[in-house]
Amino acid sequence: MDNSGIYVGLDIGTTSIKVIVAEFVKGQLNIIGVGSERSDGLSRGVIVDIDRAVDAIKAAVDQAEQKANIQISEVTVGIPANFLEIVPCNGMIAVGDGSGKSKEIDSTDVYHVTKAALVQKLPPERDIIDVIPNEFTVDGFDGIKDPRGMVGVRLEMNGVLYTGPRTVLHNTVKCVERAGLVVKDTIVAPLALATQALSDGEQDFGAVLIDLGGGQTTAAVVHDHKLKYTYVDQEGGKFVTKDISVVLNTSLENAEKIKRNFGYAASYLASKDDVFPVEVVGKADTVQISGEYLSEIIEARLTQIFTKLKTVLEEIDALQLPGGIIITGGVSALPGIKELAEDIFETNIKLFIPQQMGLRHPSFTQSIGLVAYMTKQSEIEKVVKASLEGDISVIEDNVEDDTHEQQVDYNKNTEQKKQKVKKNSSFEGIKNFFNTFFD
């Protein structure tokens, strides 16, 4: 499988919109362009003003185009986990013309069995975001990852549907299209995030991934390389900033600055002696505030968020998973976040920070995860996803490619046989010569 090429990820967050342009060559992902613009028209991860969101997307794309020196036309978009539902699906078809004779399974058969799996009633307010195959079954033999090339009469597929509110999906796609771009693919945000932030062992044995975003906090449970559960708390970094603004009676802009420059997630790590000036509304002179007092404000809100998450995760025994909890997202850049999380969750905690040059900040984990996810998609996953999009041309291209490869192999084998016959004929001629000579 060769996924080499240029990939563009678009992360539409509540506080910022990020665009990542990456080149995938010889198994290596290289970031060649980045765009980041303050979000507008979003609230708690959901687009509420299309016009303002479109302008922000255009600005971020322009930045990425200038740095990458390319024209961006297609993007892979992350869809937030708000009201996400994970639904099992299965379908079955007869392979071939239905006569009962065995036939070699190809991409077209996979396309049709996926279509059969998608035939189920969904509420009118919900849409399918993604479909991922778990396994295929050929004539009763299960556990097959890719049935193409096998011979059978009956083909079945068991998979997972990710569905979300139609409004969220429609508004997201609408904004991207109005920004002059084509949505190449939509990916459930926690899936992309897990690709980047979790190791192979953590995805296999199970772990909890917490994304501390600006507008909301998302917890995702990953086990056996599958997304099993998501929970979204409608509080994030913006609420921490608002708390600072209200308590210190300063503007939101000032509150954000002092949070980033002087804030600690765990107040016992801050010092009473470290003080800084704060511009207070209605006062000409600044007021001196200690780092400990500021951190107490921050800790109160984060403790509330973590406590809610702990209650939810304990109900499903997710905190017992061997991988523990991995925390990422912009808010996780606050010093002391790991210590506070360890005190509340009482399990092993790990912070994830991307290591790409110039992007070593947890706020970029999601956007990098979008392009990383695309490069790791298998051929069979692409065929299944094409069935969701109704793009049979992709399937036909794959069939043509398979046919071409078979023809090349046939020609190669035929040529080898000819050479072998020619070689044998030459050998027989020499043998006859020596037989005649010695006679």
Tab-separated table of C-alpha atoms in Angstrom:
chain	number	residue	atom	x	y	z
A	1	MET	CA	0.000	0.000	0.000
A	2	ASP	CA	1.471	3.314	-1.099
A	3	ASN	CA	-0.185	6.401	0.367
A	4	SER	CA	2.484	8.818	-0.841
A	5	GLY	CA	1.265	12.296	-1.703
A	6	ILE	CA	0.213	15.674	-0.330
A	7	TYR	CA	-2.381	15.783	2.458
A	8	VAL	CA	-4.158	18.800	3.945
A	9	GLY	CA	-5.887	18.669	7.322
A	10	LEU	CA	-8.400	21.293	8.466
A	11	ASP	CA	-9.112	21.519	12.201
A	12	ILE	CA	-12.029	23.857	12.912
A	13	GLY	CA	-11.755	24.522	16.640
A	14	THR	CA	-13.611	26.868	18.940
A	15	THR	CA	-10.620	29.104	19.642
A	16	SER	CA	-8.530	28.616	16.495
A	17	ILE	CA	-8.689	27.173	12.991
A	18	LYS	CA	-5.594	25.288	11.892
A	19	VAL	CA	-4.520	24.031	8.486
A	20	ILE	CA	-1.691	21.518	8.107
A	21	VAL	CA	-0.104	20.689	4.742
A	22	ALA	CA	1.989	17.521	4.840
A	23	GLU	CA	3.942	15.464	2.344
A	24	PHE	CA	4.035	11.711	2.873
A	25	VAL	CA	7.014	10.097	1.155
A	26	LYS	CA	8.616	6.704	1.850
A	27	GLY	CA	6.724	6.290	5.112
A	28	GLN	CA	7.785	9.701	6.398
A	29	LEU	CA	5.338	12.515	7.173
A	30	ASN	CA	6.849	15.951	6.554
A	31	ILE	CA	4.978	19.148	7.452
A	32	ILE	CA	5.521	21.689	4.668
A	33	GLY	CA	2.915	24.324	5.519
A	34	VAL	CA	0.907	25.575	8.488
A	35	GLY	CA	-1.896	28.091	8.849
A	36	SER	CA	-3.504	29.209	12.118
A	37	GLU	CA	-6.237	31.798	12.547
A	38	ARG	CA	-8.363	32.803	15.519
A	39	SER	CA	-11.784	31.180	15.198
A	40	ASP	CA	-14.878	33.209	14.559
A	41	GLY	CA	-18.467	32.070	14.324
A	42	LEU	CA	-18.027	28.990	16.549
A	43	SER	CA	-19.368	28.125	19.971
A	44	ARG	CA	-18.405	25.013	21.961
A	45	GLY	CA	-16.982	23.263	18.912
A	46	VAL	CA	-20.031	23.915	16.703
A	47	ILE	CA	-20.361	26.442	13.864
A	48	VAL	CA	-23.048	29.017	14.667
A	49	ASP	CA	-22.205	31.728	12.091
A	50	ILE	CA	-21.256	30.374	8.657
A	51	ASP	CA	-20.101	33.686	7.136
A	52	ARG	CA	-17.655	34.499	9.922
A	53	ALA	CA	-16.376	30.919	10.030
A	54	VAL	CA	-15.769	30.969	6.253
A	55	ASP	CA	-13.609	34.087	6.542
A	56	ALA	CA	-11.504	32.491	9.284
A	57	ILE	CA	-11.051	29.307	7.223
A	58	LYS	CA	-9.952	31.327	4.183
A	59	ALA	CA	-7.386	33.223	6.263
A	60	ALA	CA	-5.898	30.010	7.701
A	61	VAL	CA	-5.774	28.378	4.256
A	62	ASP	CA	-4.043	31.424	2.758
A	63	GLN	CA	-1.318	31.223	5.402
A	64	ALA	CA	-0.765	27.514	4.742
A	65	GLU	CA	-0.663	28.060	0.965
A	66	GLN	CA	1.999	30.757	1.271
A	67	LYS	CA	4.209	28.641	3.534
A	68	ALA	CA	3.793	25.436	1.511
A	69	ASN	CA	3.923	27.257	-1.828
A	70	ILE	CA	1.043	25.217	-3.220
A	71	GLN	CA	-2.593	25.791	-4.155
A	72	ILE	CA	-4.928	24.035	-1.713
A	73	SER	CA	-8.099	22.646	-3.279
A	74	GLU	CA	-8.994	19.607	-1.148
A	75	VAL	CA	-8.976	19.195	2.624
A	76	THR	CA	-9.641	16.479	5.189
A	77	VAL	CA	-11.932	17.866	7.887
A	78	GLY	CA	-12.279	16.778	11.494
A	79	ILE	CA	-15.830	16.451	12.828
A	80	PRO	CA	-16.262	17.064	16.594
A	81	ALA	CA	-17.607	14.281	18.788
A	82	ASN	CA	-20.627	16.323	19.914
A	83	PHE	CA	-23.571	13.891	20.258
A	84	LEU	CA	-21.570	11.223	18.416
A	85	GLU	CA	-23.159	7.779	18.286
A	86	ILE	CA	-21.229	4.567	17.562
A	87	VAL	CA	-23.519	2.034	15.856
A	88	PRO	CA	-22.615	-1.523	14.734
A	89	CYS	CA	-23.535	-2.409	11.169
A	90	ASN	CA	-23.481	-5.560	9.052
A	91	GLY	CA	-24.412	-6.535	5.527
A	92	MET	CA	-24.426	-9.594	3.301
A	93	ILE	CA	-24.519	-10.137	-0.477
A	94	ALA	CA	-24.284	-13.024	-2.924
A	95	VAL	CA	-21.071	-12.811	-4.900
A	96	GLY	CA	-21.359	-12.981	-8.686
A	97	ASP	CA	-24.587	-13.405	-10.655
A	98	GLY	CA	-26.464	-15.236	-7.923
A	99	SER	CA	-26.198	-18.625	-9.648
A	100	GLY	CA	-24.448	-20.122	-6.640
A	101	LYS	CA	-21.118	-20.521	-8.399
A	102	SER	CA	-17.964	-19.337	-6.642
A	103	LYS	CA	-16.378	-16.158	-7.923
A	104	GLU	CA	-13.264	-14.194	-7.059
A	105	ILE	CA	-14.189	-11.268	-4.820
A	106	ASP	CA	-13.096	-7.816	-5.972
A	107	SER	CA	-13.469	-4.178	-4.902
A	108	THR	CA	-16.917	-3.928	-6.490
A	109	ASP	CA	-18.200	-6.711	-4.226
A	110	VAL	CA	-16.792	-4.913	-1.177
A	111	TYR	CA	-18.547	-1.745	-2.374
A	112	HIS	CA	-21.910	-3.530	-2.610
A	113	VAL	CA	-21.633	-5.378	0.713
A	114	THR	CA	-20.854	-2.057	2.413
A	115	LYS	CA	-23.906	-0.514	0.743
A	116	ALA	CA	-25.954	-3.390	2.156
A	117	ALA	CA	-24.540	-2.712	5.627
A	118	LEU	CA	-25.505	0.952	5.354
A	119	VAL	CA	-29.169	0.141	4.734
A	120	GLN	CA	-30.584	0.917	8.161
A	121	LYS	CA	-32.978	3.448	9.553
A	122	LEU	CA	-31.433	6.570	11.025
A	123	PRO	CA	-33.331	9.423	12.650
A	124	PRO	CA	-33.871	12.253	10.150
A	125	GLU	CA	-31.702	14.607	12.212
A	126	ARG	CA	-28.628	12.345	12.007
A	127	ASP	CA	-26.081	11.615	9.275
A	128	ILE	CA	-23.313	9.057	8.848
A	129	ILE	CA	-19.883	10.601	9.354
A	130	ASP	CA	-17.738	7.531	8.794
A	131	VAL	CA	-17.877	3.757	8.400
A	132	ILE	CA	-15.023	1.431	9.325
A	133	PRO	CA	-14.896	-2.334	8.661
A	134	ASN	CA	-14.102	-4.659	11.556
A	135	GLU	CA	-14.025	-7.921	9.607
A	136	PHE	CA	-15.332	-9.715	6.536
A	137	THR	CA	-16.780	-13.225	6.315
A	138	VAL	CA	-16.530	-15.353	3.165
A	139	ASP	CA	-18.771	-18.435	3.056
A	140	GLY	CA	-18.772	-18.660	6.853
A	141	PHE	CA	-15.037	-18.079	7.339
A	142	ASP	CA	-14.764	-14.969	9.523
A	143	GLY	CA	-11.939	-12.736	10.775
A	144	ILE	CA	-10.920	-11.694	7.249
A	145	LYS	CA	-9.453	-8.192	6.965
A	146	ASP	CA	-9.441	-7.943	3.147
A	147	PRO	CA	-11.541	-10.454	1.153
A	148	ARG	CA	-10.434	-9.271	-2.282
A	149	GLY	CA	-8.818	-12.028	-4.321
A	150	MET	CA	-10.581	-14.775	-2.342
A	151	VAL	CA	-13.134	-17.091	-3.946
A	152	GLY	CA	-16.599	-17.400	-2.482
A	153	VAL	CA	-20.356	-17.384	-2.924
A	154	ARG	CA	-21.431	-15.239	0.038
A	155	LEU	CA	-19.729	-12.128	1.406
A	156	GLU	CA	-20.528	-10.468	4.745
A	157	MET	CA	-19.142	-7.350	6.425
A	158	ASN	CA	-19.261	-6.330	10.083
A	159	GLY	CA	-18.306	-2.760	10.815
A	160	VAL	CA	-18.957	0.388	12.798
A	161	LEU	CA	-20.955	3.470	11.843
A	162	TYR	CA	-20.179	6.838	13.363
A	163	THR	CA	-23.209	9.105	13.188
A	164	GLY	CA	-23.624	12.709	14.256
A	165	PRO	CA	-26.131	15.568	14.130
A	166	ARG	CA	-26.971	16.524	10.567
A	167	THR	CA	-26.706	20.215	11.487
A	168	VAL	CA	-23.095	19.887	12.646
A	169	LEU	CA	-22.009	17.924	9.576
A	170	HIS	CA	-23.930	20.126	7.118
A	171	ASN	CA	-22.646	23.407	8.555
A	172	THR	CA	-19.057	22.161	8.573
A	173	VAL	CA	-19.146	20.975	4.962
A	174	LYS	CA	-21.005	24.130	3.896
A	175	CYS	CA	-18.312	26.380	5.398
A	176	VAL	CA	-15.510	24.476	3.702
A	177	GLU	CA	-17.240	24.588	0.322
A	178	ARG	CA	-18.011	28.310	0.634
A	179	ALA	CA	-14.327	28.848	1.370
A	180	GLY	CA	-13.638	27.486	-2.138
A	181	LEU	CA	-12.464	24.046	-1.030
A	182	VAL	CA	-13.531	20.462	-1.655
A	183	VAL	CA	-14.070	18.140	1.314
A	184	LYS	CA	-11.938	15.135	0.438
A	185	ASP	CA	-12.858	13.267	3.593
A	186	THR	CA	-14.523	13.753	6.971
A	187	ILE	CA	-13.030	12.075	10.031
A	188	VAL	CA	-14.383	11.787	13.559
A	189	ALA	CA	-11.981	13.994	15.545
A	190	PRO	CA	-11.116	11.481	18.323
A	191	LEU	CA	-10.164	8.877	15.687
A	192	ALA	CA	-7.653	11.234	14.103
A	193	LEU	CA	-6.409	12.337	17.507
A	194	ALA	CA	-5.822	8.734	18.602
A	195	THR	CA	-3.732	8.069	15.496
A	196	GLN	CA	-1.338	10.804	16.546
A	197	ALA	CA	-1.416	10.755	20.354
A	198	LEU	CA	-1.664	7.040	21.196
A	199	SER	CA	0.991	4.394	20.677
A	200	ASP	CA	0.166	1.088	19.002
A	201	GLY	CA	0.150	-0.641	22.402
A	202	GLU	CA	-2.149	1.972	23.954
A	203	GLN	CA	-4.625	1.603	21.093
A	204	ASP	CA	-4.472	-2.175	21.376
A	205	PHE	CA	-4.703	-2.714	25.158
A	206	GLY	CA	-6.900	0.323	25.739
A	207	ALA	CA	-6.503	3.905	26.925
A	208	VAL	CA	-8.474	7.081	27.566
A	209	LEU	CA	-7.624	10.096	25.431
A	210	ILE	CA	-8.612	13.519	26.787
A	211	ASP	CA	-8.567	16.529	24.453
A	212	LEU	CA	-8.564	19.755	26.472
A	213	GLY	CA	-9.769	22.203	23.861
A	214	GLY	CA	-10.685	25.846	24.050
A	215	GLY	CA	-14.447	25.441	23.729
A	216	GLN	CA	-14.979	21.940	25.105
A	217	THR	CA	-13.276	18.886	26.567
A	218	THR	CA	-13.559	15.512	24.848
A	219	ALA	CA	-12.820	12.129	26.399
A	220	ALA	CA	-12.451	9.136	24.075
A	221	VAL	CA	-11.984	5.483	24.982
A	222	VAL	CA	-9.900	3.500	22.498
A	223	HIS	CA	-9.485	-0.272	22.763
A	224	ASP	CA	-8.469	-2.965	20.270
A	225	HIS	CA	-7.591	-0.146	17.825
A	226	LYS	CA	-11.234	0.967	17.794
A	227	LEU	CA	-13.049	3.998	19.159
A	228	LYS	CA	-15.437	2.556	21.748
A	229	TYR	CA	-16.863	5.573	23.560
A	230	THR	CA	-16.819	9.377	23.578
A	231	TYR	CA	-17.988	11.998	26.034
A	232	VAL	CA	-18.000	15.754	25.491
A	233	ASP	CA	-18.017	18.237	28.368
A	234	GLN	CA	-19.097	21.669	27.168
A	235	GLU	CA	-16.366	23.412	29.151
A	236	GLY	CA	-12.805	24.130	28.084
A	237	GLY	CA	-10.054	26.702	28.090
A	238	LYS	CA	-12.419	29.564	27.299
A	239	PHE	CA	-14.233	28.961	30.592
A	240	VAL	CA	-10.956	29.175	32.482
A	241	THR	CA	-10.272	32.512	30.792
A	242	LYS	CA	-13.782	33.772	31.640
A	243	ASP	CA	-13.322	32.804	35.288
A	244	ILE	CA	-10.080	34.802	35.459
A	245	SER	CA	-11.760	37.744	33.748
A	246	VAL	CA	-14.697	37.761	36.181
A	247	VAL	CA	-12.727	37.195	39.387
A	248	LEU	CA	-9.969	39.696	38.582
A	249	ASN	CA	-12.325	42.150	36.876
A	250	THR	CA	-10.170	42.372	33.756
A	251	SER	CA	-10.836	42.027	30.036
A	252	LEU	CA	-10.953	38.623	28.334
A	253	GLU	CA	-7.876	39.543	26.309
A	254	ASN	CA	-5.881	40.339	29.457
A	255	ALA	CA	-7.210	37.233	31.189
A	256	GLU	CA	-5.982	35.041	28.327
A	257	LYS	CA	-2.538	36.628	28.408
A	258	ILE	CA	-1.994	36.229	32.147
A	259	LYS	CA	-3.337	32.660	32.013
A	260	ARG	CA	-0.700	31.726	29.435
A	261	ASN	CA	2.133	33.707	30.995
A	262	PHE	CA	1.626	33.122	34.726
A	263	GLY	CA	-0.964	30.373	35.177
A	264	TYR	CA	-0.546	26.936	36.783
A	265	ALA	CA	-3.117	24.144	36.702
A	266	ALA	CA	-2.128	23.008	40.207
A	267	SER	CA	-2.052	25.920	42.665
A	268	TYR	CA	0.471	24.293	45.039
A	269	LEU	CA	3.089	24.592	42.277
A	270	ALA	CA	2.660	28.385	42.106
A	271	SER	CA	4.291	30.848	44.487
A	272	LYS	CA	2.767	33.536	46.697
A	273	ASP	CA	5.842	35.659	46.158
A	274	ASP	CA	5.525	35.757	42.348
A	275	VAL	CA	3.305	38.741	41.596
A	276	PHE	CA	2.345	40.459	38.361
A	277	PRO	CA	0.289	43.537	37.413
A	278	VAL	CA	-3.293	43.203	36.159
A	279	GLU	CA	-5.262	45.925	34.390
A	280	VAL	CA	-8.560	46.190	36.253
A	281	VAL	CA	-11.654	47.659	34.635
A	282	GLY	CA	-12.544	51.041	36.194
A	283	LYS	CA	-9.129	51.602	37.777
A	284	ALA	CA	-6.315	53.742	36.425
A	285	ASP	CA	-3.588	51.821	38.237
A	286	THR	CA	-2.817	48.147	37.875
A	287	VAL	CA	-3.411	45.690	40.706
A	288	GLN	CA	-0.756	43.227	41.874
A	289	ILE	CA	-1.916	39.601	41.835
A	290	SER	CA	0.057	36.599	43.079
A	291	GLY	CA	0.652	33.546	40.921
A	292	GLU	CA	-0.878	31.346	43.599
A	293	TYR	CA	-4.150	33.287	43.589
A	294	LEU	CA	-4.367	33.114	39.785
A	295	SER	CA	-3.686	29.371	39.841
A	296	GLU	CA	-6.422	28.798	42.413
A	297	ILE	CA	-8.905	30.263	39.918
A	298	ILE	CA	-7.586	28.035	37.136
A	299	GLU	CA	-7.471	24.929	39.337
A	300	ALA	CA	-11.087	25.345	40.433
A	301	ARG	CA	-12.428	25.166	36.875
A	302	LEU	CA	-10.122	22.346	35.753
A	303	THR	CA	-10.991	20.345	38.866
A	304	GLN	CA	-14.657	20.677	37.979
A	305	ILE	CA	-14.005	19.425	34.425
A	306	PHE	CA	-11.821	16.503	35.530
A	307	THR	CA	-14.251	15.457	38.253
A	308	LYS	CA	-17.101	15.233	35.749
A	309	LEU	CA	-14.945	13.180	33.394
A	310	LYS	CA	-13.902	10.858	36.210
A	311	THR	CA	-17.515	10.158	37.149
A	312	VAL	CA	-18.427	9.285	33.556
A	313	LEU	CA	-15.317	7.154	32.933
A	314	GLU	CA	-15.754	5.235	36.196
A	315	GLU	CA	-19.260	4.213	35.141
A	316	ILE	CA	-17.837	2.314	32.163
A	317	ASP	CA	-14.676	1.085	33.978
A	318	ALA	CA	-12.497	2.981	31.504
A	319	LEU	CA	-10.039	4.021	34.209
A	320	GLN	CA	-9.024	0.364	34.576
A	321	LEU	CA	-7.561	0.211	31.060
A	322	PRO	CA	-3.791	-0.525	31.026
A	323	GLY	CA	-2.948	2.518	28.906
A	324	GLY	CA	-4.214	4.958	31.526
A	325	ILE	CA	-5.018	8.514	30.443
A	326	ILE	CA	-3.282	10.528	27.736
A	327	ILE	CA	-3.968	14.272	27.806
A	328	THR	CA	-3.462	16.675	24.908
A	329	GLY	CA	-5.081	19.804	23.459
A	330	GLY	CA	-4.239	23.484	23.944
A	331	VAL	CA	-5.166	23.713	27.645
A	332	SER	CA	-2.797	20.853	28.493
A	333	ALA	CA	0.097	23.263	27.879
A	334	LEU	CA	-0.596	24.757	31.341
A	335	PRO	CA	2.162	23.769	33.809
A	336	GLY	CA	0.937	21.384	36.495
A	337	ILE	CA	-1.868	19.837	34.393
A	338	LYS	CA	-0.354	16.363	34.777
A	339	GLU	CA	-0.052	16.683	38.554
A	340	LEU	CA	-3.648	17.892	38.921
A	341	ALA	CA	-4.951	15.070	36.711
A	342	GLU	CA	-3.024	12.466	38.729
A	343	ASP	CA	-4.547	13.759	41.963
A	344	ILE	CA	-8.106	13.571	40.599
A	345	PHE	CA	-8.116	10.486	38.347
A	346	GLU	CA	-5.761	8.455	40.562
A	347	THR	CA	-4.264	6.594	37.613
A	348	ASN	CA	-1.223	6.924	35.365
A	349	ILE	CA	-1.289	10.145	33.323
A	350	LYS	CA	0.752	11.029	30.260
A	351	LEU	CA	0.906	14.285	28.314
A	352	PHE	CA	1.229	14.194	24.543
A	353	ILE	CA	3.015	16.980	22.668
A	354	PRO	CA	3.700	16.715	18.897
A	355	GLN	CA	7.378	16.560	18.014
A	356	GLN	CA	7.223	18.069	14.515
A	357	MET	CA	9.541	21.045	14.147
A	358	GLY	CA	7.734	24.318	14.814
A	359	LEU	CA	4.564	22.528	15.986
A	360	ARG	CA	5.663	21.358	19.424
A	361	HIS	CA	2.499	22.462	21.151
A	362	PRO	CA	-0.463	20.246	22.128
A	363	SER	CA	-2.916	22.527	20.318
A	364	PHE	CA	-1.607	21.115	17.013
A	365	THR	CA	-2.221	17.451	17.896
A	366	GLN	CA	-5.661	17.352	16.276
A	367	SER	CA	-4.666	18.963	12.973
A	368	ILE	CA	-1.563	16.772	12.603
A	369	GLY	CA	-3.681	13.742	13.475
A	370	LEU	CA	-5.969	14.425	10.507
A	371	VAL	CA	-3.164	14.063	7.953
A	372	ALA	CA	-1.553	11.189	9.871
A	373	TYR	CA	-4.861	9.297	9.836
A	374	MET	CA	-5.151	9.631	6.055
A	375	THR	CA	-1.653	8.258	5.457
A	376	LYS	CA	-2.409	5.173	7.565
A	377	GLN	CA	-5.685	4.241	5.873
A	378	SER	CA	-5.572	0.787	4.314
A	379	GLU	CA	-6.787	0.106	0.774
A	380	ILE	CA	-9.820	-1.812	2.038
A	381	GLU	CA	-10.784	1.070	4.346
A	382	LYS	CA	-10.677	3.427	1.367
A	383	VAL	CA	-12.959	1.148	-0.633
A	384	VAL	CA	-15.443	0.945	2.245
A	385	LYS	CA	-15.391	4.730	2.750
A	386	ALA	CA	-15.987	5.233	-0.983
A	387	SER	CA	-19.162	3.183	-0.582
A	388	LEU	CA	-20.392	5.671	2.005
A	389	GLU	CA	-19.712	8.552	-0.350
A	390	GLY	CA	-21.274	6.735	-3.307
A	391	ASP	CA	-18.102	7.236	-5.336
A	392	ILE	CA	-18.029	4.053	-7.422
A	393	SER	CA	-15.396	5.589	-9.712
A	394	VAL	CA	-12.832	4.948	-6.965
A	395	ILE	CA	-13.863	1.297	-6.947
A	396	GLU	CA	-13.683	1.069	-10.725
A	397	ASP	CA	-10.217	2.614	-10.677
A	398	ASN	CA	-9.109	0.009	-8.165
A	399	VAL	CA	-10.554	-2.780	-10.306
A	400	GLU	CA	-8.783	-1.376	-13.363
A	401	ASP	CA	-5.541	-1.183	-11.410
A	402	ASP	CA	-5.962	-4.796	-10.271
A	403	THR	CA	-6.715	-5.878	-13.848
A	404	HIS	CA	-3.691	-3.984	-15.127
A	405	GLU	CA	-1.461	-5.623	-12.528
A	406	GLN	CA	-2.852	-9.052	-13.437
A	407	GLN	CA	-2.183	-8.341	-17.131
A	408	VAL	CA	1.392	-7.272	-16.336
A	409	ASP	CA	1.904	-10.477	-14.330
A	410	TYR	CA	0.412	-12.537	-17.171
A	411	ASN	CA	2.667	-10.889	-19.755
A	412	LYS	CA	5.658	-11.382	-17.486
A	413	ASN	CA	4.856	-15.055	-16.951
A	414	THR	CA	4.244	-15.583	-20.659
A	415	GLU	CA	7.579	-14.008	-21.525
A	416	GLN	CA	9.341	-16.179	-18.942
A	417	LYS	CA	7.742	-19.286	-20.467
A	418	LYS	CA	8.863	-18.237	-23.946
A	419	GLN	CA	12.405	-17.713	-22.718
A	420	LYS	CA	12.321	-21.102	-21.031
A	421	VAL	CA	11.085	-22.783	-24.222
A	422	LYS	CA	13.717	-20.959	-26.244
A	423	LYS	CA	16.411	-21.988	-23.779
A	424	ASN	CA	15.254	-25.608	-23.872
A	425	SER	CA	15.197	-25.544	-27.689
A	426	SER	CA	18.770	-24.243	-27.775
A	427	PHE	CA	19.851	-26.921	-25.305
A	428	GLU	CA	18.255	-29.640	-27.452
A	429	GLY	CA	20.094	-28.327	-30.536
A	430	ILE	CA	23.486	-28.437	-28.814
A	431	LYS	CA	22.713	-31.905	-27.453
A	432	ASN	CA	21.861	-33.196	-30.959
A	433	PHE	CA	25.073	-31.649	-32.335
A	434	PHE	CA	27.278	-33.480	-29.828
A	435	ASN	CA	25.344	-36.750	-30.314
A	436	THR	CA	25.898	-36.514	-34.086
A	437	PHE	CA	29.590	-35.506	-33.650
A	438	PHE	CA	30.433	-38.450	-31.404
A	439	ASP	CA	28.496	-40.836	-33.636
